[in-house]
XYZ file of C-alpha atoms in Angstrom:
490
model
C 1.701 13.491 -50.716
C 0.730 16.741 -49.061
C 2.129 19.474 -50.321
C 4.748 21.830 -48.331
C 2.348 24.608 -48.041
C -0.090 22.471 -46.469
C 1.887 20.839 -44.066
C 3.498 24.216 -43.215
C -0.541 25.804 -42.495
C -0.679 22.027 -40.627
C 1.429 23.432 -37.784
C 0.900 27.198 -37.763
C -1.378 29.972 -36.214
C -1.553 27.614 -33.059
C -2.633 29.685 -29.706
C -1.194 26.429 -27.126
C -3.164 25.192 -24.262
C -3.512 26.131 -20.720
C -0.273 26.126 -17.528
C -1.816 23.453 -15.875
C -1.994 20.643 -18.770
C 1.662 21.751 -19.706
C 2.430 20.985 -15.960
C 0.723 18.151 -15.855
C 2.910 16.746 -18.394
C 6.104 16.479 -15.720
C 4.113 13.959 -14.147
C 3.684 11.047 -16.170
C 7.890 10.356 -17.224
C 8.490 9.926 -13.423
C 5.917 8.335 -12.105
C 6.794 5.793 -15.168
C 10.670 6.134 -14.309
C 9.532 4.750 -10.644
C 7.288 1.812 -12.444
C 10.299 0.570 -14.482
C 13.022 0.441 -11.348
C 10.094 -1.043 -8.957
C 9.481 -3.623 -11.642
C 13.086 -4.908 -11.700
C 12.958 -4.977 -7.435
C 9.911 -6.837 -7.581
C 11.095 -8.946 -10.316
C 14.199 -9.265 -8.351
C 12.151 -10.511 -5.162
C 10.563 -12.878 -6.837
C 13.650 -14.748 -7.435
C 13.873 -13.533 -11.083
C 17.368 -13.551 -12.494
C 19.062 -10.362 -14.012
C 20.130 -9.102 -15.887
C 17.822 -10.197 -18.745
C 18.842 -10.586 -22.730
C 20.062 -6.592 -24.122
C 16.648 -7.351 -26.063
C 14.207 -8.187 -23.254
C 15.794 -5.263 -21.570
C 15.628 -2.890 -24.550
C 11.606 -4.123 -24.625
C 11.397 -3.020 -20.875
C 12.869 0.314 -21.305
C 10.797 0.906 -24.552
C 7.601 -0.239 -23.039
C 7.774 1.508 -19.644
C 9.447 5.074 -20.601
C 9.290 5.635 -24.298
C 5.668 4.238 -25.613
C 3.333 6.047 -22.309
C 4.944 9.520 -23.631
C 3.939 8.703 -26.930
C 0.491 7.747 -26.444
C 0.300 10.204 -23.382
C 0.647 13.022 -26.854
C -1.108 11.323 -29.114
C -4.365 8.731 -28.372
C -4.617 8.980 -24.679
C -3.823 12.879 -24.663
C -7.585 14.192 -23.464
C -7.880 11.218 -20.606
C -4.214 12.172 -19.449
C -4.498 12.929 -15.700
C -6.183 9.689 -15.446
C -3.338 7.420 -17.180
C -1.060 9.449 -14.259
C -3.317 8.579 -11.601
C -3.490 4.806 -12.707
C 0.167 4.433 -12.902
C 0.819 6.623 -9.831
C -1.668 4.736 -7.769
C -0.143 0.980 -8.969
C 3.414 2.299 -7.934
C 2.645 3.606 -4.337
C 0.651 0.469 -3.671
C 3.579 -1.726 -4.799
C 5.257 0.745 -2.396
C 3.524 0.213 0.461
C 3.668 -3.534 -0.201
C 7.751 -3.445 -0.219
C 7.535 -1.204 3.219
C 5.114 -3.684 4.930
C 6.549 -6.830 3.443
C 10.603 -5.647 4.207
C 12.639 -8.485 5.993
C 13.580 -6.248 9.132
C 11.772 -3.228 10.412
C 14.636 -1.827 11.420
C 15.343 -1.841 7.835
C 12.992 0.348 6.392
C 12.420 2.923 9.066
C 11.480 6.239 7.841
C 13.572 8.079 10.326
C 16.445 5.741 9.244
C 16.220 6.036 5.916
C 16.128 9.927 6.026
C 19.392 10.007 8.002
C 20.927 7.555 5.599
C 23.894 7.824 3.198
C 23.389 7.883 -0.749
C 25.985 6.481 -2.804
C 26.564 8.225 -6.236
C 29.218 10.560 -7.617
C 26.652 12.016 -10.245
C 23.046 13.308 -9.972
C 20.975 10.669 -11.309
C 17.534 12.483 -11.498
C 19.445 15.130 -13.631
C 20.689 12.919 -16.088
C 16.954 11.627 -16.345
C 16.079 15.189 -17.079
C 18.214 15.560 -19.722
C 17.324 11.875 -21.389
C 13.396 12.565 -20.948
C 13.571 16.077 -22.597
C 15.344 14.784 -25.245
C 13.391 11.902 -25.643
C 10.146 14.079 -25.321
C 11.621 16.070 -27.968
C 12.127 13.051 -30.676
C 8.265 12.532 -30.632
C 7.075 15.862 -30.742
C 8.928 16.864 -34.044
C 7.438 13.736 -35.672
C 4.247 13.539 -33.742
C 3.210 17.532 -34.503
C 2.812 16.059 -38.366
C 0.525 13.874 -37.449
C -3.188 15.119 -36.930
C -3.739 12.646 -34.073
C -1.313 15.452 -32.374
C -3.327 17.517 -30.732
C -2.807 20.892 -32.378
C -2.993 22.575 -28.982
C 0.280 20.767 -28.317
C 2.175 22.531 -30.597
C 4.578 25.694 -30.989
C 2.488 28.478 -30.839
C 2.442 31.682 -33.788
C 2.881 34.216 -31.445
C 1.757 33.985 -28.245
C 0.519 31.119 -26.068
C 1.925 27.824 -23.941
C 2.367 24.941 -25.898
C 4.221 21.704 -25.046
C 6.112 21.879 -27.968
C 7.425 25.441 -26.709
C 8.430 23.961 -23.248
C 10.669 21.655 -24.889
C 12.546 24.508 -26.828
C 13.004 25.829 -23.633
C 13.426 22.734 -21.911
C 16.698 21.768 -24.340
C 18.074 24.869 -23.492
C 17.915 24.208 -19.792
C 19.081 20.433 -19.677
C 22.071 21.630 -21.793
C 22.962 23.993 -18.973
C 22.570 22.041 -16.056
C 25.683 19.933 -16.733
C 27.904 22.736 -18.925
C 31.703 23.006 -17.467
C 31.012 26.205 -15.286
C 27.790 24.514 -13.135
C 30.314 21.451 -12.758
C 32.440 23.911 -11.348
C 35.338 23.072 -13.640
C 38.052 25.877 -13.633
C 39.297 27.788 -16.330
C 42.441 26.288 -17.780
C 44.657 29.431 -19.037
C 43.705 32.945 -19.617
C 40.177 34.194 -20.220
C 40.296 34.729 -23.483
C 41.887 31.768 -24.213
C 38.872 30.364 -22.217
C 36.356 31.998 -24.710
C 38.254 31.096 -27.916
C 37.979 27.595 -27.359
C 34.920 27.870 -26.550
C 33.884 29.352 -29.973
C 35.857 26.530 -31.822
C 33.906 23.952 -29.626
C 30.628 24.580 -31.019
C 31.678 24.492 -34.735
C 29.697 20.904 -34.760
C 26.532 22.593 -33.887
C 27.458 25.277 -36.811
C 28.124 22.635 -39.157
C 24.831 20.584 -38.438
C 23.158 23.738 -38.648
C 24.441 24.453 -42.255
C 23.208 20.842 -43.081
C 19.937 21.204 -41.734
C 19.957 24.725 -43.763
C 21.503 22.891 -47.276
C 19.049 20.038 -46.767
C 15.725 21.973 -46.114
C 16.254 24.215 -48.910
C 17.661 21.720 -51.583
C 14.682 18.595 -50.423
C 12.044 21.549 -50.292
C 11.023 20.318 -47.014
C 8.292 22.056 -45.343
C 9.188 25.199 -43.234
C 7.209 27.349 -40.533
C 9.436 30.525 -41.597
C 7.937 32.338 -38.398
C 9.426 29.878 -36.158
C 12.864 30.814 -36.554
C 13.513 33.276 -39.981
C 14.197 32.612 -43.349
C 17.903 30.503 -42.960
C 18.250 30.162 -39.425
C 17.544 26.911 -37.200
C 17.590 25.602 -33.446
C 21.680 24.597 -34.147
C 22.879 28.057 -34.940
C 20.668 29.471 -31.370
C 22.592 26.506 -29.454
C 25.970 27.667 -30.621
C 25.721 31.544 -30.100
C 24.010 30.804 -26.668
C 26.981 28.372 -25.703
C 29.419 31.012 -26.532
C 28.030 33.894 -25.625
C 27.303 32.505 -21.854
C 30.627 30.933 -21.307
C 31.948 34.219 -22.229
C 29.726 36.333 -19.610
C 30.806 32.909 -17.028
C 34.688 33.824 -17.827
C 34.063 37.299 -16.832
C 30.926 36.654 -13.849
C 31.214 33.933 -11.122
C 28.833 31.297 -11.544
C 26.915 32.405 -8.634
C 25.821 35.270 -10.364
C 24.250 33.444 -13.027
C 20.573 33.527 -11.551
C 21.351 37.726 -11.630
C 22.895 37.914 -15.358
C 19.529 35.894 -16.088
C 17.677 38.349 -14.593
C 18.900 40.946 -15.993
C 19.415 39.833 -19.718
C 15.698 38.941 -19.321
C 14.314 42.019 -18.058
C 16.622 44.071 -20.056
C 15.577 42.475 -23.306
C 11.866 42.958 -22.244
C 12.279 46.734 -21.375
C 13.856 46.865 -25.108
C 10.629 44.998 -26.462
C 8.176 47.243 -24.637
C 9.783 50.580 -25.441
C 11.198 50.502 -28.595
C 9.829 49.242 -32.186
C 11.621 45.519 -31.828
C 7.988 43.832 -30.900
C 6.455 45.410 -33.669
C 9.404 44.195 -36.048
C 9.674 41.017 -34.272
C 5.943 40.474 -35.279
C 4.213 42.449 -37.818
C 6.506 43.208 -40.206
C 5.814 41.062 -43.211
C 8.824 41.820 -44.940
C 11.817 39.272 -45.618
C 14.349 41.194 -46.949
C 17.903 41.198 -45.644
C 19.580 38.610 -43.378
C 18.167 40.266 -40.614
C 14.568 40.777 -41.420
C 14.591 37.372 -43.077
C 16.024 35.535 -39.926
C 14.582 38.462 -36.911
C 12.839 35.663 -34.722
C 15.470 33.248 -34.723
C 18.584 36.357 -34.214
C 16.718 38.059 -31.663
C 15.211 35.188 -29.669
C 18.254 34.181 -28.914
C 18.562 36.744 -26.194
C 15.614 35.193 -24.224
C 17.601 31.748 -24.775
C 20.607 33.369 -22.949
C 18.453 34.466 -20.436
C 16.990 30.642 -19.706
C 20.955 28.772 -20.337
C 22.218 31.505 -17.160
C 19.671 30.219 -15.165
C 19.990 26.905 -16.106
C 23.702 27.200 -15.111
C 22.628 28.453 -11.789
C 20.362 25.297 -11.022
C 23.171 23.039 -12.530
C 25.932 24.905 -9.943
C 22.820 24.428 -6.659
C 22.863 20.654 -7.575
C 26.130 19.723 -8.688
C 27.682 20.279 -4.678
C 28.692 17.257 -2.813
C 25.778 15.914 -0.347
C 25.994 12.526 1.028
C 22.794 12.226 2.902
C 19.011 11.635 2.115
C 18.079 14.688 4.317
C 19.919 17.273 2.427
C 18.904 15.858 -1.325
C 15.093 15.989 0.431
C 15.615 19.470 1.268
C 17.185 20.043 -2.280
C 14.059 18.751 -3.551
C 11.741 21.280 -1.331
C 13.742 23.810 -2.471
C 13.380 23.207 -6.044
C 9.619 23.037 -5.595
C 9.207 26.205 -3.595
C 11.517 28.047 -6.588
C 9.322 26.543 -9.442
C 6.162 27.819 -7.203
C 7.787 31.699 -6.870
C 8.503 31.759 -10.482
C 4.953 30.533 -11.241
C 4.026 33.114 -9.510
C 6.297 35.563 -10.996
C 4.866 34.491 -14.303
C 1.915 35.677 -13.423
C 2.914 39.374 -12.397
C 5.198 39.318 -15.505
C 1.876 38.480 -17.994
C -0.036 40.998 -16.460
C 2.325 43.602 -16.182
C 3.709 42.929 -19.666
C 2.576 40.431 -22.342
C 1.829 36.687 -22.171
C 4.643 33.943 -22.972
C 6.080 34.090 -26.627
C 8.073 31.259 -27.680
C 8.598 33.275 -31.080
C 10.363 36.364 -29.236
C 11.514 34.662 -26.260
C 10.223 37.219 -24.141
C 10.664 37.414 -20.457
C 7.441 35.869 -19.822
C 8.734 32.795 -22.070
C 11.792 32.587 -20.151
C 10.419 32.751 -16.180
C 7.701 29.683 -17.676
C 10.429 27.494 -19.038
C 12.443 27.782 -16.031
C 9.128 27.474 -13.902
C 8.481 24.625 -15.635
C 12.183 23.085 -15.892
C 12.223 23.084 -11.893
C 8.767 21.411 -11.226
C 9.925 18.491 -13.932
C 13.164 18.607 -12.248
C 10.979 18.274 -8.628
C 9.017 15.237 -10.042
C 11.676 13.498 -11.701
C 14.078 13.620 -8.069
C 10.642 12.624 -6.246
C 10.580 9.437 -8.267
C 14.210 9.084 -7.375
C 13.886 9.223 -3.873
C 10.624 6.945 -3.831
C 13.156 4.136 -6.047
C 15.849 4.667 -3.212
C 13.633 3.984 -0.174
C 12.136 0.920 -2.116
C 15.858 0.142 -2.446
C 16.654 0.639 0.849
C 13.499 -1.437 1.665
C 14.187 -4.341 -0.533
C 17.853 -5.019 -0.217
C 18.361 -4.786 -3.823
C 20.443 -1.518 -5.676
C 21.155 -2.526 -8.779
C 18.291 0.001 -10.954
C 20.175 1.810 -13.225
C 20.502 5.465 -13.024
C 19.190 6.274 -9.602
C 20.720 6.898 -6.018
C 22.144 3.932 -4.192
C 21.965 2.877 -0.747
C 25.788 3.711 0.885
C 27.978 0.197 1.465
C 31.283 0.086 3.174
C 32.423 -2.725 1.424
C 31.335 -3.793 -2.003
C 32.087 -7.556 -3.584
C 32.841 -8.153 -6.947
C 29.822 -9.786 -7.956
C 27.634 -6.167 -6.633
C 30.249 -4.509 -8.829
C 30.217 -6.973 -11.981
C 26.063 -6.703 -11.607
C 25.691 -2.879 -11.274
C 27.875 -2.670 -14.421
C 25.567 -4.865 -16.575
C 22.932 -3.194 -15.662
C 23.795 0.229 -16.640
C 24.938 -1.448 -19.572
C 21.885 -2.333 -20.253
C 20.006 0.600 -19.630
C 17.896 2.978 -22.472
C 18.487 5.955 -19.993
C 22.352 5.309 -19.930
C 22.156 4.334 -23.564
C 20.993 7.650 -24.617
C 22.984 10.122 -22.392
C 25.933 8.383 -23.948
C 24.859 9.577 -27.650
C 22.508 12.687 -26.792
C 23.315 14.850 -29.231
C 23.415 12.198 -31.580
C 20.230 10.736 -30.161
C 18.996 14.173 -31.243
C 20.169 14.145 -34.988
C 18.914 10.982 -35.833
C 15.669 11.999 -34.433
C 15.548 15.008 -36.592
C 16.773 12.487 -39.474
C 14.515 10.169 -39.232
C 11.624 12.702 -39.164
C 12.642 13.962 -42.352
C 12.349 10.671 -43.795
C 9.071 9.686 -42.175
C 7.828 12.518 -44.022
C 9.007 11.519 -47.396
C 7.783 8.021 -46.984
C 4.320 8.553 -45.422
C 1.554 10.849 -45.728
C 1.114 12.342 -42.405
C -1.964 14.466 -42.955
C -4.036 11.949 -43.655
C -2.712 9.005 -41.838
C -5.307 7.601 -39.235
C -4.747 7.548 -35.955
C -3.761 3.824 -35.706
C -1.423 4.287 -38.349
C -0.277 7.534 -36.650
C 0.752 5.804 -33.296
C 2.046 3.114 -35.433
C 4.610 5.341 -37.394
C 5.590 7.070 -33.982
C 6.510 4.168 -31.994
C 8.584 2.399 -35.099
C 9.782 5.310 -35.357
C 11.072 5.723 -31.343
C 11.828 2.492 -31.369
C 14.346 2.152 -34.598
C 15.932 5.437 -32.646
C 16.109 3.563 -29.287
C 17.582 0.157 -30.660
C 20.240 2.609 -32.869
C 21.663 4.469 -29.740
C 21.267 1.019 -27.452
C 23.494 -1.096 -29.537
C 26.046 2.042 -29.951
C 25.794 2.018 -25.566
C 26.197 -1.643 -25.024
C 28.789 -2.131 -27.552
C 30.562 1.105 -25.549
C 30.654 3.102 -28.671
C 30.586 6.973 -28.262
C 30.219 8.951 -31.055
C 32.219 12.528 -30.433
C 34.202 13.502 -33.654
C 35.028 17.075 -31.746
């Protein structure tokens, strides 16, 4: 086995890789999320039966959503804007097909279908975002082991854009979008009362993050110190950003977020540039005291308040009531056109300032992720739009986790098939369990690590490990979903 030191050099003093193959990444997960739900309606068309077996459809989800992200990081990583292209260019001719092949052409009328009704008391495309980042995020901790990885992929020393940085970022944001205050749930008592129960809701996250801590340090599991400090992991940033927001959000109205963003941000980056914090954030080599031992992970967690009040803002924009195609379209230009001005901000702000830094969470770091949150975000409601035409085309609306065609009147056997489906759905399966999706991930890893020797594992053996891997995590949380067990012990 390597040793720790080794494995620790293994995923340090990485620089990341360019915008535009980090972007390029929000492609393939939708244009696969539209290949799985136009399989079924084809399937469906040609007089297939469904639902299938839990097992068949387990297969389907696995093989569609989970194993193109995997190779996408790993084996097919340098040829990746032409797997996209492939995949993109099956799924708009099986498109086109549905719209020339539809029963009545009344039926599948553009102008029609933009005017039409959508059926769907949640936001489906978010609850995609939130699966795929957390899905994205199981590989990459086990996959960055692995030298078939590309080391260009991962979190960066100090500066830089990797894809493993997004999805720090990313986990912040999808965490956000669906918090209490962007669901526009009211606060039940006083204020304060408000913010204490808010600090006794994340003692989970404190707890895990004491386990992760005890574990680490008692396995002597492999650390990158400059990551996050000495003691301090991604559990203990989640809590104190949870708390600390939904204290500002007791105090600030929820349309303000995008501002207190804004200004936590820039604040925290007139603070780097003007005082000595950069220079402690980043050069000091010394590791004494709580703080000095733990500075990247304690201070960062500014920039990660910055990205959660933003996130809150998006969450609040999409979480108001619109019934019709039109209005979710313009949603969807509007999303685009903000994740184009902040691209653009990003560019004043690393010229004006310093590049993106995952390890200080800079303001440059925080206008990328959410940059980059939006055009995923834009891509993934694209998809969902595409999978409600062909819905609208093909007379069938039973694809799990996507809009719906409005009915009137609904029979019992629409109703009775629309639950099995989302019964038997890997998306549904892990938004159920996320967080615990998310700890058996990191479990898991650990354990891959004892039991295999990652540095030198070949690349078949590599791809091999990651997909058992995904896959003994996928059939966990699907037999917890189908057998409608939640795990919440707070």
């Amino acid at each position: 086995m390597a040793s720790a030191e080794v494995k620790v050099a293994f995923v340090s003093n990485h620089n990341g890789t360019t915008l535009t193959e980090v972007s390029l990444g929000s492609f393939l997960a939708p244009v696969c999320f539209l290949s799985r739900g136009l399989f079924l309606i084809v399937f469906h068309l040609g007089k297939g039966v469904l639902p299938f077996s839990w097992g068949v459809h387990l297969l389907l989800d696995f093989t569609t959503l989970i194993m193109p992200l995997v190779l996408s990081c790993t084996v097919l990583s340098d040829i990746l804007h032409y797997v996209i292209i492939g995949i993109a260019v099956v799924d708009f001719v099986v498109l086109y097909l549905l719209y020339k092949n539809r029963k009545h052409p009344y039926q599948g009328s553009l102008r029609r279908f933009v005017q039409s009704r959508v059926e769907s008391n949640l936001v489906p495309f978010v609850t995609v975002f939130r699966v795929l980042v957390n899905v994205k995020t199981a590989i990459s901790i086990l996959a960055v082991d692995f030298s078939v990885f590309p080391r260009r992929y991962a979190k960066t020393e100090t500066y830089g854009t990797g894809v493993m940085d997004f999805g720090v970022g990313a986990y912040v944001m999808a965490n956000a979008l669906v918090c209490p205050e962007a669901r526009g749930k009211n606060i039940q008592g006083s204020k304060i009362t408000h913010v204490f129960k808010q600090v006794i809701s994340v003692w989970p996250l404190v707890l895990l993050g004491f386990v992760r801590l005890a574990s680490v340090k008692s396995s002597g599991y492999h650390e990158h110190v400059t990551e996050y400090g000495v003691h301090w992991n991604f559990f203990f940033t989640l809590a104190i950003v949870k708390v600390v927001a939904s204290s500002l959000l007791a105090v600030f109205p929820v349309n303000s977020s995008w501002l207190l963003a804004l200004l936590i941000g820039g604040t925290y980056q007139v603070v780097l540039e003007t005082t000595d914090l950069k220079s402690f954030l980043i050069y000091n080599n010394e590791r004494s005291g709580f703080l000095q031992a733990n500075r990247e992970g304690i201070f960062s967690v500014v920039g990660y308040i910055a990205i959660y009040m933003a996130g809150v803002q998006v969450g609040h924009y999409l979480m108001q009531s619109r019934n019709l195609v039109k209005d979710w379209i313009r949603v969807i230009r509007n999303l685009l056109l903000s994740s184009f001005g902040l691209f653009c901000a990003l560019y004043v702000c690393q010229i004006s300032t310093e590049p993106v830094s995952r390890r200080m969470a800079n303001l440059s770091f925080c206008v990328w992720t959410v940059a980059q949150a939006l055009l995923f975000l834009s891509c993934i409601s694209i998809a969902d739009i595409l999978l409600l035409f062909s819905k609208a085309v093909s007379n069938f609306s039973f694809v799990s986790v996507s809009w719906c065609p409005y009915q009137n009147k609904k029979s019992l056997t629409d109703e009775k098939m629309k639950k099995s489906m989302d019964a038997l759905c890997l998306v549904q399966s892990v938004n159920r369990n996320q967080l615990l999706y998310f700890l058996l991930a990191n479990l898991m890893t650990g354990l891959t690590n004892v039991l295999v020797n990652t540095l030198n594992s070949s690349d078949v053996l590599a791809v091999s490990v990651l997909l058992s891997y995904m896959f003994m995590n996928s059939l966990v949380i699907f037999i917890l979903h189908i057998n409608k067990i939640t795990i919440k012990f707070w």
